[in-house]
């Protein structure tokens, strides 16, 4: 893939995600626009993780579109190709499972994911944990927040050896909150 093709892929994924998530909000008091999340995940990968792979960055923008919008995995493949689709598929939870089952599957499947999917997962967790530090979702108490940090630590452990900078940042935030 040329640099121009890579940039085009990333910009196209950003636009697609923005259109798909346009009406969604985070569950904090400020009702932050949801699109800030995938943008933030891509930013973490790029600036903190040193990731320049357009496939990984495009997948970061798209990582919640199948789970949280009317997007099908086939739409991702048609628009962005098989490589992006595969990474998005690896980080997409099966919404037919209960929340507890989905969380357990994330822990169980983390070690077997591709490096690209692990990178997206690490940046996603880092963004979410930072968001929890900044603004706890409405209805969450300290125990639920602690449980999220504990669970995230398990998921992150399954991705160890992927990116030292992201893992160090995750270790710091997890230790600070447990």
PDB file of N, CA and C in Angstrom, residues 89-173:
ATOM      1  N   UNK A  89     -13.158  -7.520  13.133  1.00  0.00           N
ATOM      2  CA  UNK A  89     -13.852  -8.724  13.604  1.00  0.00           C
ATOM      3  C   UNK A  89     -13.227  -9.261  14.889  1.00  0.00           C
ATOM      4  N   UNK A  90     -11.909  -9.218  14.977  1.00  0.00           N
ATOM      5  CA  UNK A  90     -11.228  -9.727  16.169  1.00  0.00           C
ATOM      6  C   UNK A  90     -11.532  -8.918  17.423  1.00  0.00           C
ATOM      7  N   UNK A  91     -11.821  -7.633  17.269  1.00  0.00           N
ATOM      8  CA  UNK A  91     -12.070  -6.792  18.444  1.00  0.00           C
ATOM      9  C   UNK A  91     -13.558  -6.511  18.668  1.00  0.00           C
ATOM     10  N   UNK A  92     -14.410  -7.128  17.881  1.00  0.00           N
ATOM     11  CA  UNK A  92     -15.855  -6.934  18.013  1.00  0.00           C
ATOM     12  C   UNK A  92     -16.448  -8.012  18.897  1.00  0.00           C
ATOM     13  N   UNK A  93     -17.154  -7.592  19.930  1.00  0.00           N
ATOM     14  CA  UNK A  93     -17.833  -8.532  20.823  1.00  0.00           C
ATOM     15  C   UNK A  93     -19.068  -9.106  20.138  1.00  0.00           C
ATOM     16  N   UNK A  94     -19.402 -10.327  20.502  1.00  0.00           N
ATOM     17  CA  UNK A  94     -20.612 -10.993  20.033  1.00  0.00           C
ATOM     18  C   UNK A  94     -21.774 -10.524  20.895  1.00  0.00           C
ATOM     19  N   UNK A  95     -22.610  -9.667  20.345  1.00  0.00           N
ATOM     20  CA  UNK A  95     -23.703  -9.067  21.103  1.00  0.00           C
ATOM     21  C   UNK A  95     -24.841 -10.046  21.419  1.00  0.00           C
ATOM     22  N   UNK A  96     -24.754 -11.276  20.899  1.00  0.00           N
ATOM     23  CA  UNK A  96     -25.758 -12.267  21.273  1.00  0.00           C
ATOM     24  C   UNK A  96     -25.445 -12.858  22.650  1.00  0.00           C
ATOM     25  N   UNK A  97     -24.243 -12.638  23.141  1.00  0.00           N
ATOM     26  CA  UNK A  97     -23.844 -13.125  24.464  1.00  0.00           C
ATOM     27  C   UNK A  97     -24.226 -12.096  25.527  1.00  0.00           C
ATOM     28  N   UNK A  98     -24.337 -12.565  26.762  1.00  0.00           N
ATOM     29  CA  UNK A  98     -24.587 -11.629  27.858  1.00  0.00           C
ATOM     30  C   UNK A  98     -23.340 -10.765  28.070  1.00  0.00           C
ATOM     31  N   UNK A  99     -23.515  -9.693  28.792  1.00  0.00           N
ATOM     32  CA  UNK A  99     -22.380  -8.808  29.076  1.00  0.00           C
ATOM     33  C   UNK A  99     -21.274  -9.577  29.802  1.00  0.00           C
ATOM     34  N   UNK A 100     -21.638 -10.391  30.774  1.00  0.00           N
ATOM     35  CA  UNK A 100     -20.641 -11.177  31.517  1.00  0.00           C
ATOM     36  C   UNK A 100     -19.909 -12.149  30.600  1.00  0.00           C
ATOM     37  N   UNK A 101     -20.642 -12.780  29.690  1.00  0.00           N
ATOM     38  CA  UNK A 101     -20.012 -13.705  28.738  1.00  0.00           C
ATOM     39  C   UNK A 101     -19.073 -12.967  27.792  1.00  0.00           C
ATOM     40  N   UNK A 102     -19.485 -11.792  27.333  1.00  0.00           N
ATOM     41  CA  UNK A 102     -18.623 -10.997  26.439  1.00  0.00           C
ATOM     42  C   UNK A 102     -17.333 -10.606  27.138  1.00  0.00           C
ATOM     43  N   UNK A 103     -17.449 -10.207  28.393  1.00  0.00           N
ATOM     44  CA  UNK A 103     -16.253  -9.819  29.146  1.00  0.00           C
ATOM     45  C   UNK A 103     -15.330 -11.024  29.339  1.00  0.00           C
ATOM     46  N   UNK A 104     -15.900 -12.165  29.646  1.00  0.00           N
ATOM     47  CA  UNK A 104     -15.097 -13.387  29.824  1.00  0.00           C
ATOM     48  C   UNK A 104     -14.410 -13.778  28.518  1.00  0.00           C
ATOM     49  N   UNK A 105     -15.110 -13.622  27.405  1.00  0.00           N
ATOM     50  CA  UNK A 105     -14.527 -13.965  26.101  1.00  0.00           C
ATOM     51  C   UNK A 105     -13.375 -13.027  25.749  1.00  0.00           C
ATOM     52  N   UNK A 106     -13.472 -11.765  26.122  1.00  0.00           N
ATOM     53  CA  UNK A 106     -12.362 -10.849  25.856  1.00  0.00           C
ATOM     54  C   UNK A 106     -11.095 -11.318  26.572  1.00  0.00           C
ATOM     55  N   UNK A 107     -11.251 -11.742  27.820  1.00  0.00           N
ATOM     56  CA  UNK A 107     -10.095 -12.231  28.583  1.00  0.00           C
ATOM     57  C   UNK A 107      -9.553 -13.507  27.948  1.00  0.00           C
ATOM     58  N   UNK A 108     -10.449 -14.419  27.638  1.00  0.00           N
ATOM     59  CA  UNK A 108     -10.047 -15.719  27.097  1.00  0.00           C
ATOM     60  C   UNK A 108      -9.374 -15.605  25.734  1.00  0.00           C
ATOM     61  N   UNK A 109      -9.911 -14.747  24.864  1.00  0.00           N
ATOM     62  CA  UNK A 109      -9.429 -14.680  23.488  1.00  0.00           C
ATOM     63  C   UNK A 109      -8.270 -13.713  23.262  1.00  0.00           C
ATOM     64  N   UNK A 110      -7.985 -12.849  24.216  1.00  0.00           N
ATOM     65  CA  UNK A 110      -6.941 -11.835  24.027  1.00  0.00           C
ATOM     66  C   UNK A 110      -5.593 -12.432  23.603  1.00  0.00           C
ATOM     67  N   UNK A 111      -5.105 -13.489  24.251  1.00  0.00           N
ATOM     68  CA  UNK A 111      -3.780 -14.001  23.867  1.00  0.00           C
ATOM     69  C   UNK A 111      -3.690 -14.514  22.428  1.00  0.00           C
ATOM     70  N   UNK A 112      -4.786 -14.961  21.857  1.00  0.00           N
ATOM     71  CA  UNK A 112      -4.774 -15.532  20.513  1.00  0.00           C
ATOM     72  C   UNK A 112      -5.037 -14.543  19.398  1.00  0.00           C
ATOM     73  N   UNK A 113      -5.228 -13.281  19.727  1.00  0.00           N
ATOM     74  CA  UNK A 113      -5.520 -12.284  18.697  1.00  0.00           C
ATOM     75  C   UNK A 113      -4.253 -11.927  17.914  1.00  0.00           C
ATOM     76  N   UNK A 114      -4.450 -11.409  16.724  1.00  0.00           N
ATOM     77  CA  UNK A 114      -3.330 -10.923  15.913  1.00  0.00           C
ATOM     78  C   UNK A 114      -2.693  -9.718  16.603  1.00  0.00           C
ATOM     79  N   UNK A 115      -1.471  -9.405  16.217  1.00  0.00           N
ATOM     80  CA  UNK A 115      -0.793  -8.227  16.777  1.00  0.00           C
ATOM     81  C   UNK A 115      -1.616  -6.974  16.506  1.00  0.00           C
ATOM     82  N   UNK A 116      -2.175  -6.864  15.314  1.00  0.00           N
ATOM     83  CA  UNK A 116      -2.967  -5.688  14.943  1.00  0.00           C
ATOM     84  C   UNK A 116      -4.179  -5.536  15.865  1.00  0.00           C
ATOM     85  N   UNK A 117      -4.880  -6.627  16.116  1.00  0.00           N
ATOM     86  CA  UNK A 117      -6.048  -6.580  16.996  1.00  0.00           C
ATOM     87  C   UNK A 117      -5.636  -6.273  18.429  1.00  0.00           C
ATOM     88  N   UNK A 118      -4.522  -6.832  18.872  1.00  0.00           N
ATOM     89  CA  UNK A 118      -4.036  -6.543  20.228  1.00  0.00           C
ATOM     90  C   UNK A 118      -3.710  -5.067  20.379  1.00  0.00           C
ATOM     91  N   UNK A 119      -3.135  -4.457  19.358  1.00  0.00           N
ATOM     92  CA  UNK A 119      -2.832  -3.028  19.419  1.00  0.00           C
ATOM     93  C   UNK A 119      -4.105  -2.206  19.598  1.00  0.00           C
ATOM     94  N   UNK A 120      -5.124  -2.513  18.811  1.00  0.00           N
ATOM     95  CA  UNK A 120      -6.395  -1.794  18.933  1.00  0.00           C
ATOM     96  C   UNK A 120      -6.987  -2.028  20.318  1.00  0.00           C
ATOM     97  N   UNK A 121      -6.936  -3.251  20.796  1.00  0.00           N
ATOM     98  CA  UNK A 121      -7.478  -3.588  22.115  1.00  0.00           C
ATOM     99  C   UNK A 121      -6.748  -2.814  23.216  1.00  0.00           C
ATOM    100  N   UNK A 122      -5.418  -2.767  23.155  1.00  0.00           N
ATOM    101  CA  UNK A 122      -4.649  -2.039  24.169  1.00  0.00           C
ATOM    102  C   UNK A 122      -5.013  -0.554  24.181  1.00  0.00           C
ATOM    103  N   UNK A 123      -5.064   0.062  23.005  1.00  0.00           N
ATOM    104  CA  UNK A 123      -5.396   1.488  22.928  1.00  0.00           C
ATOM    105  C   UNK A 123      -6.832   1.741  23.367  1.00  0.00           C
ATOM    106  N   UNK A 124      -7.744   0.839  23.032  1.00  0.00           N
ATOM    107  CA  UNK A 124      -9.141   0.947  23.443  1.00  0.00           C
ATOM    108  C   UNK A 124      -9.242   0.913  24.966  1.00  0.00           C
ATOM    109  N   UNK A 125      -8.561  -0.028  25.585  1.00  0.00           N
ATOM    110  CA  UNK A 125      -8.596  -0.123  27.049  1.00  0.00           C
ATOM    111  C   UNK A 125      -7.971   1.115  27.680  1.00  0.00           C
ATOM    112  N   UNK A 126      -6.856   1.578  27.132  1.00  0.00           N
ATOM    113  CA  UNK A 126      -6.205   2.758  27.691  1.00  0.00           C
ATOM    114  C   UNK A 126      -7.121   3.976  27.611  1.00  0.00           C
ATOM    115  N   UNK A 127      -7.772   4.155  26.481  1.00  0.00           N
ATOM    116  CA  UNK A 127      -8.709   5.268  26.340  1.00  0.00           C
ATOM    117  C   UNK A 127      -9.832   5.146  27.376  1.00  0.00           C
ATOM    118  N   UNK A 128     -10.420   3.952  27.480  1.00  0.00           N
ATOM    119  CA  UNK A 128     -11.542   3.760  28.404  1.00  0.00           C
ATOM    120  C   UNK A 128     -11.134   3.973  29.860  1.00  0.00           C
ATOM    121  N   UNK A 129      -9.957   3.506  30.230  1.00  0.00           N
ATOM    122  CA  UNK A 129      -9.505   3.684  31.610  1.00  0.00           C
ATOM    123  C   UNK A 129      -9.224   5.153  31.908  1.00  0.00           C
ATOM    124  N   UNK A 130      -8.649   5.856  30.959  1.00  0.00           N
ATOM    125  CA  UNK A 130      -8.432   7.295  31.145  1.00  0.00           C
ATOM    126  C   UNK A 130      -9.760   8.026  31.252  1.00  0.00           C
ATOM    127  N   UNK A 131     -10.719   7.607  30.456  1.00  0.00           N
ATOM    128  CA  UNK A 131     -12.048   8.206  30.510  1.00  0.00           C
ATOM    129  C   UNK A 131     -12.685   7.958  31.875  1.00  0.00           C
ATOM    130  N   UNK A 132     -12.500   6.757  32.417  1.00  0.00           N
ATOM    131  CA  UNK A 132     -13.037   6.443  33.743  1.00  0.00           C
ATOM    132  C   UNK A 132     -12.396   7.314  34.823  1.00  0.00           C
ATOM    133  N   UNK A 133     -11.112   7.574  34.695  1.00  0.00           N
ATOM    134  CA  UNK A 133     -10.442   8.463  35.651  1.00  0.00           C
ATOM    135  C   UNK A 133     -10.993   9.882  35.559  1.00  0.00           C
ATOM    136  N   UNK A 134     -11.268  10.314  34.355  1.00  0.00           N
ATOM    137  CA  UNK A 134     -11.709  11.679  34.103  1.00  0.00           C
ATOM    138  C   UNK A 134     -13.172  11.898  34.467  1.00  0.00           C
ATOM    139  N   UNK A 135     -14.025  10.970  34.076  1.00  0.00           N
ATOM    140  CA  UNK A 135     -15.468  11.155  34.253  1.00  0.00           C
ATOM    141  C   UNK A 135     -16.154   9.803  34.340  1.00  0.00           C
ATOM    142  N   UNK A 136     -16.510   9.410  35.526  1.00  0.00           N
ATOM    143  CA  UNK A 136     -17.188   8.134  35.740  1.00  0.00           C
ATOM    144  C   UNK A 136     -18.560   8.157  35.064  1.00  0.00           C
ATOM    145  N   UNK A 137     -18.928   7.078  34.361  1.00  0.00           N
ATOM    146  CA  UNK A 137     -20.253   7.036  33.730  1.00  0.00           C
ATOM    147  C   UNK A 137     -21.382   7.193  34.751  1.00  0.00           C
ATOM    148  N   UNK A 138     -22.454   7.775  34.304  1.00  0.00           N
ATOM    149  CA  UNK A 138     -23.624   7.961  35.154  1.00  0.00           C
ATOM    150  C   UNK A 138     -24.076   6.590  35.671  1.00  0.00           C
ATOM    151  N   UNK A 139     -24.311   6.508  36.974  1.00  0.00           N
ATOM    152  CA  UNK A 139     -24.789   5.278  37.588  1.00  0.00           C
ATOM    153  C   UNK A 139     -23.697   4.340  38.077  1.00  0.00           C
ATOM    154  N   UNK A 140     -22.455   4.649  37.794  1.00  0.00           N
ATOM    155  CA  UNK A 140     -21.350   3.798  38.251  1.00  0.00           C
ATOM    156  C   UNK A 140     -20.906   4.251  39.635  1.00  0.00           C
ATOM    157  N   UNK A 141     -20.691   3.272  40.531  1.00  0.00           N
ATOM    158  CA  UNK A 141     -20.115   3.588  41.829  1.00  0.00           C
ATOM    159  C   UNK A 141     -18.642   3.172  41.832  1.00  0.00           C
ATOM    160  N   UNK A 142     -17.959   3.406  42.934  1.00  0.00           N
ATOM    161  CA  UNK A 142     -16.530   3.098  43.015  1.00  0.00           C
ATOM    162  C   UNK A 142     -16.245   1.611  42.801  1.00  0.00           C
ATOM    163  N   UNK A 143     -17.136   0.744  43.274  1.00  0.00           N
ATOM    164  CA  UNK A 143     -16.919  -0.697  43.119  1.00  0.00           C
ATOM    165  C   UNK A 143     -17.006  -1.117  41.655  1.00  0.00           C
ATOM    166  N   UNK A 144     -17.973  -0.590  40.930  1.00  0.00           N
ATOM    167  CA  UNK A 144     -18.083  -0.928  39.504  1.00  0.00           C
ATOM    168  C   UNK A 144     -16.869  -0.420  38.732  1.00  0.00           C
ATOM    169  N   UNK A 145     -16.398   0.756  39.083  1.00  0.00           N
ATOM    170  CA  UNK A 145     -15.202   1.310  38.453  1.00  0.00           C
ATOM    171  C   UNK A 145     -14.007   0.401  38.746  1.00  0.00           C
ATOM    172  N   UNK A 146     -13.857  -0.027  39.989  1.00  0.00           N
ATOM    173  CA  UNK A 146     -12.761  -0.922  40.376  1.00  0.00           C
ATOM    174  C   UNK A 146     -12.843  -2.246  39.604  1.00  0.00           C
ATOM    175  N   UNK A 147     -14.047  -2.797  39.477  1.00  0.00           N
ATOM    176  CA  UNK A 147     -14.237  -4.043  38.740  1.00  0.00           C
ATOM    177  C   UNK A 147     -13.824  -3.883  37.282  1.00  0.00           C
ATOM    178  N   UNK A 148     -14.094  -2.720  36.691  1.00  0.00           N
ATOM    179  CA  UNK A 148     -13.688  -2.475  35.304  1.00  0.00           C
ATOM    180  C   UNK A 148     -12.171  -2.451  35.187  1.00  0.00           C
ATOM    181  N   UNK A 149     -11.506  -1.831  36.142  1.00  0.00           N
ATOM    182  CA  UNK A 149     -10.043  -1.807  36.130  1.00  0.00           C
ATOM    183  C   UNK A 149      -9.477  -3.217  36.303  1.00  0.00           C
ATOM    184  N   UNK A 150     -10.057  -4.001  37.200  1.00  0.00           N
ATOM    185  CA  UNK A 150      -9.591  -5.378  37.408  1.00  0.00           C
ATOM    186  C   UNK A 150      -9.763  -6.207  36.138  1.00  0.00           C
ATOM    187  N   UNK A 151     -10.917  -6.119  35.522  1.00  0.00           N
ATOM    188  CA  UNK A 151     -11.181  -6.856  34.283  1.00  0.00           C
ATOM    189  C   UNK A 151     -10.247  -6.394  33.168  1.00  0.00           C
ATOM    190  N   UNK A 152     -10.064  -5.090  33.056  1.00  0.00           N
ATOM    191  CA  UNK A 152      -9.163  -4.561  32.027  1.00  0.00           C
ATOM    192  C   UNK A 152      -7.749  -5.094  32.212  1.00  0.00           C
ATOM    193  N   UNK A 153      -7.314  -5.211  33.452  1.00  0.00           N
ATOM    194  CA  UNK A 153      -5.981  -5.752  33.727  1.00  0.00           C
ATOM    195  C   UNK A 153      -5.855  -7.170  33.178  1.00  0.00           C
ATOM    196  N   UNK A 154      -6.901  -7.958  33.286  1.00  0.00           N
ATOM    197  CA  UNK A 154      -6.883  -9.325  32.754  1.00  0.00           C
ATOM    198  C   UNK A 154      -6.811  -9.327  31.226  1.00  0.00           C
ATOM    199  N   UNK A 155      -7.584  -8.476  30.585  1.00  0.00           N
ATOM    200  CA  UNK A 155      -7.575  -8.393  29.121  1.00  0.00           C
ATOM    201  C   UNK A 155      -6.193  -7.950  28.644  1.00  0.00           C
ATOM    202  N   UNK A 156      -5.663  -6.919  29.266  1.00  0.00           N
ATOM    203  CA  UNK A 156      -4.362  -6.368  28.896  1.00  0.00           C
ATOM    204  C   UNK A 156      -3.263  -7.416  29.071  1.00  0.00           C
ATOM    205  N   UNK A 157      -3.353  -8.219  30.120  1.00  0.00           N
ATOM    206  CA  UNK A 157      -2.345  -9.266  30.347  1.00  0.00           C
ATOM    207  C   UNK A 157      -2.289 -10.233  29.166  1.00  0.00           C
ATOM    208  N   UNK A 158      -3.415 -10.481  28.551  1.00  0.00           N
ATOM    209  CA  UNK A 158      -3.467 -11.364  27.387  1.00  0.00           C
ATOM    210  C   UNK A 158      -2.865 -10.758  26.142  1.00  0.00           C
ATOM    211  N   UNK A 159      -2.595  -9.468  26.177  1.00  0.00           N
ATOM    212  CA  UNK A 159      -2.004  -8.768  25.032  1.00  0.00           C
ATOM    213  C   UNK A 159      -0.549  -8.393  25.296  1.00  0.00           C
ATOM    214  N   UNK A 160       0.030  -8.916  26.350  1.00  0.00           N
ATOM    215  CA  UNK A 160       1.394  -8.512  26.716  1.00  0.00           C
ATOM    216  C   UNK A 160       2.390  -8.882  25.628  1.00  0.00           C
ATOM    217  N   UNK A 161       3.435  -8.070  25.539  1.00  0.00           N
ATOM    218  CA  UNK A 161       4.463  -8.276  24.539  1.00  0.00           C
ATOM    219  C   UNK A 161       4.141  -7.677  23.183  1.00  0.00           C
ATOM    220  N   UNK A 162       3.115  -6.861  23.124  1.00  0.00           N
ATOM    221  CA  UNK A 162       2.670  -6.275  21.854  1.00  0.00           C
ATOM    222  C   UNK A 162       3.255  -4.890  21.606  1.00  0.00           C
ATOM    223  N   UNK A 163       3.184  -4.017  22.614  1.00  0.00           N
ATOM    224  CA  UNK A 163       3.682  -2.645  22.459  1.00  0.00           C
ATOM    225  C   UNK A 163       4.068  -2.125  23.844  1.00  0.00           C
ATOM    226  N   UNK A 164       5.355  -2.001  24.085  1.00  0.00           N
ATOM    227  CA  UNK A 164       5.860  -1.624  25.401  1.00  0.00           C
ATOM    228  C   UNK A 164       5.322  -0.298  25.912  1.00  0.00           C
ATOM    229  N   UNK A 165       5.223   0.696  25.034  1.00  0.00           N
ATOM    230  CA  UNK A 165       4.759   2.014  25.467  1.00  0.00           C
ATOM    231  C   UNK A 165       3.304   1.966  25.928  1.00  0.00           C
ATOM    232  N   UNK A 166       2.451   1.306  25.159  1.00  0.00           N
ATOM    233  CA  UNK A 166       1.037   1.211  25.538  1.00  0.00           C
ATOM    234  C   UNK A 166       0.870   0.378  26.803  1.00  0.00           C
ATOM    235  N   UNK A 167       1.629  -0.706  26.889  1.00  0.00           N
ATOM    236  CA  UNK A 167       1.535  -1.565  28.072  1.00  0.00           C
ATOM    237  C   UNK A 167       2.019  -0.850  29.330  1.00  0.00           C
ATOM    238  N   UNK A 168       3.057  -0.035  29.216  1.00  0.00           N
ATOM    239  CA  UNK A 168       3.550   0.732  30.373  1.00  0.00           C
ATOM    240  C   UNK A 168       2.501   1.752  30.817  1.00  0.00           C
ATOM    241  N   UNK A 169       1.870   2.422  29.862  1.00  0.00           N
ATOM    242  CA  UNK A 169       0.825   3.390  30.206  1.00  0.00           C
ATOM    243  C   UNK A 169      -0.355   2.697  30.876  1.00  0.00           C
ATOM    244  N   UNK A 170      -0.703   1.518  30.386  1.00  0.00           N
ATOM    245  CA  UNK A 170      -1.792   0.750  30.998  1.00  0.00           C
ATOM    246  C   UNK A 170      -1.415   0.287  32.399  1.00  0.00           C
ATOM    247  N   UNK A 171      -0.196  -0.197  32.567  1.00  0.00           N
ATOM    248  CA  UNK A 171       0.254  -0.609  33.906  1.00  0.00           C
ATOM    249  C   UNK A 171       0.146   0.554  34.887  1.00  0.00           C
ATOM    250  N   UNK A 172       0.591   1.728  34.466  1.00  0.00           N
ATOM    251  CA  UNK A 172       0.548   2.910  35.332  1.00  0.00           C
ATOM    252  C   UNK A 172      -0.869   3.255  35.755  1.00  0.00           C
ATOM    253  N   UNK A 173      -1.783   3.323  34.797  1.00  0.00           N
ATOM    254  CA  UNK A 173      -3.147   3.739  35.132  1.00  0.00           C
ATOM    255  C   UNK A 173      -3.854   2.675  35.973  1.00  0.00           C
TER     256      UNK A 173
END
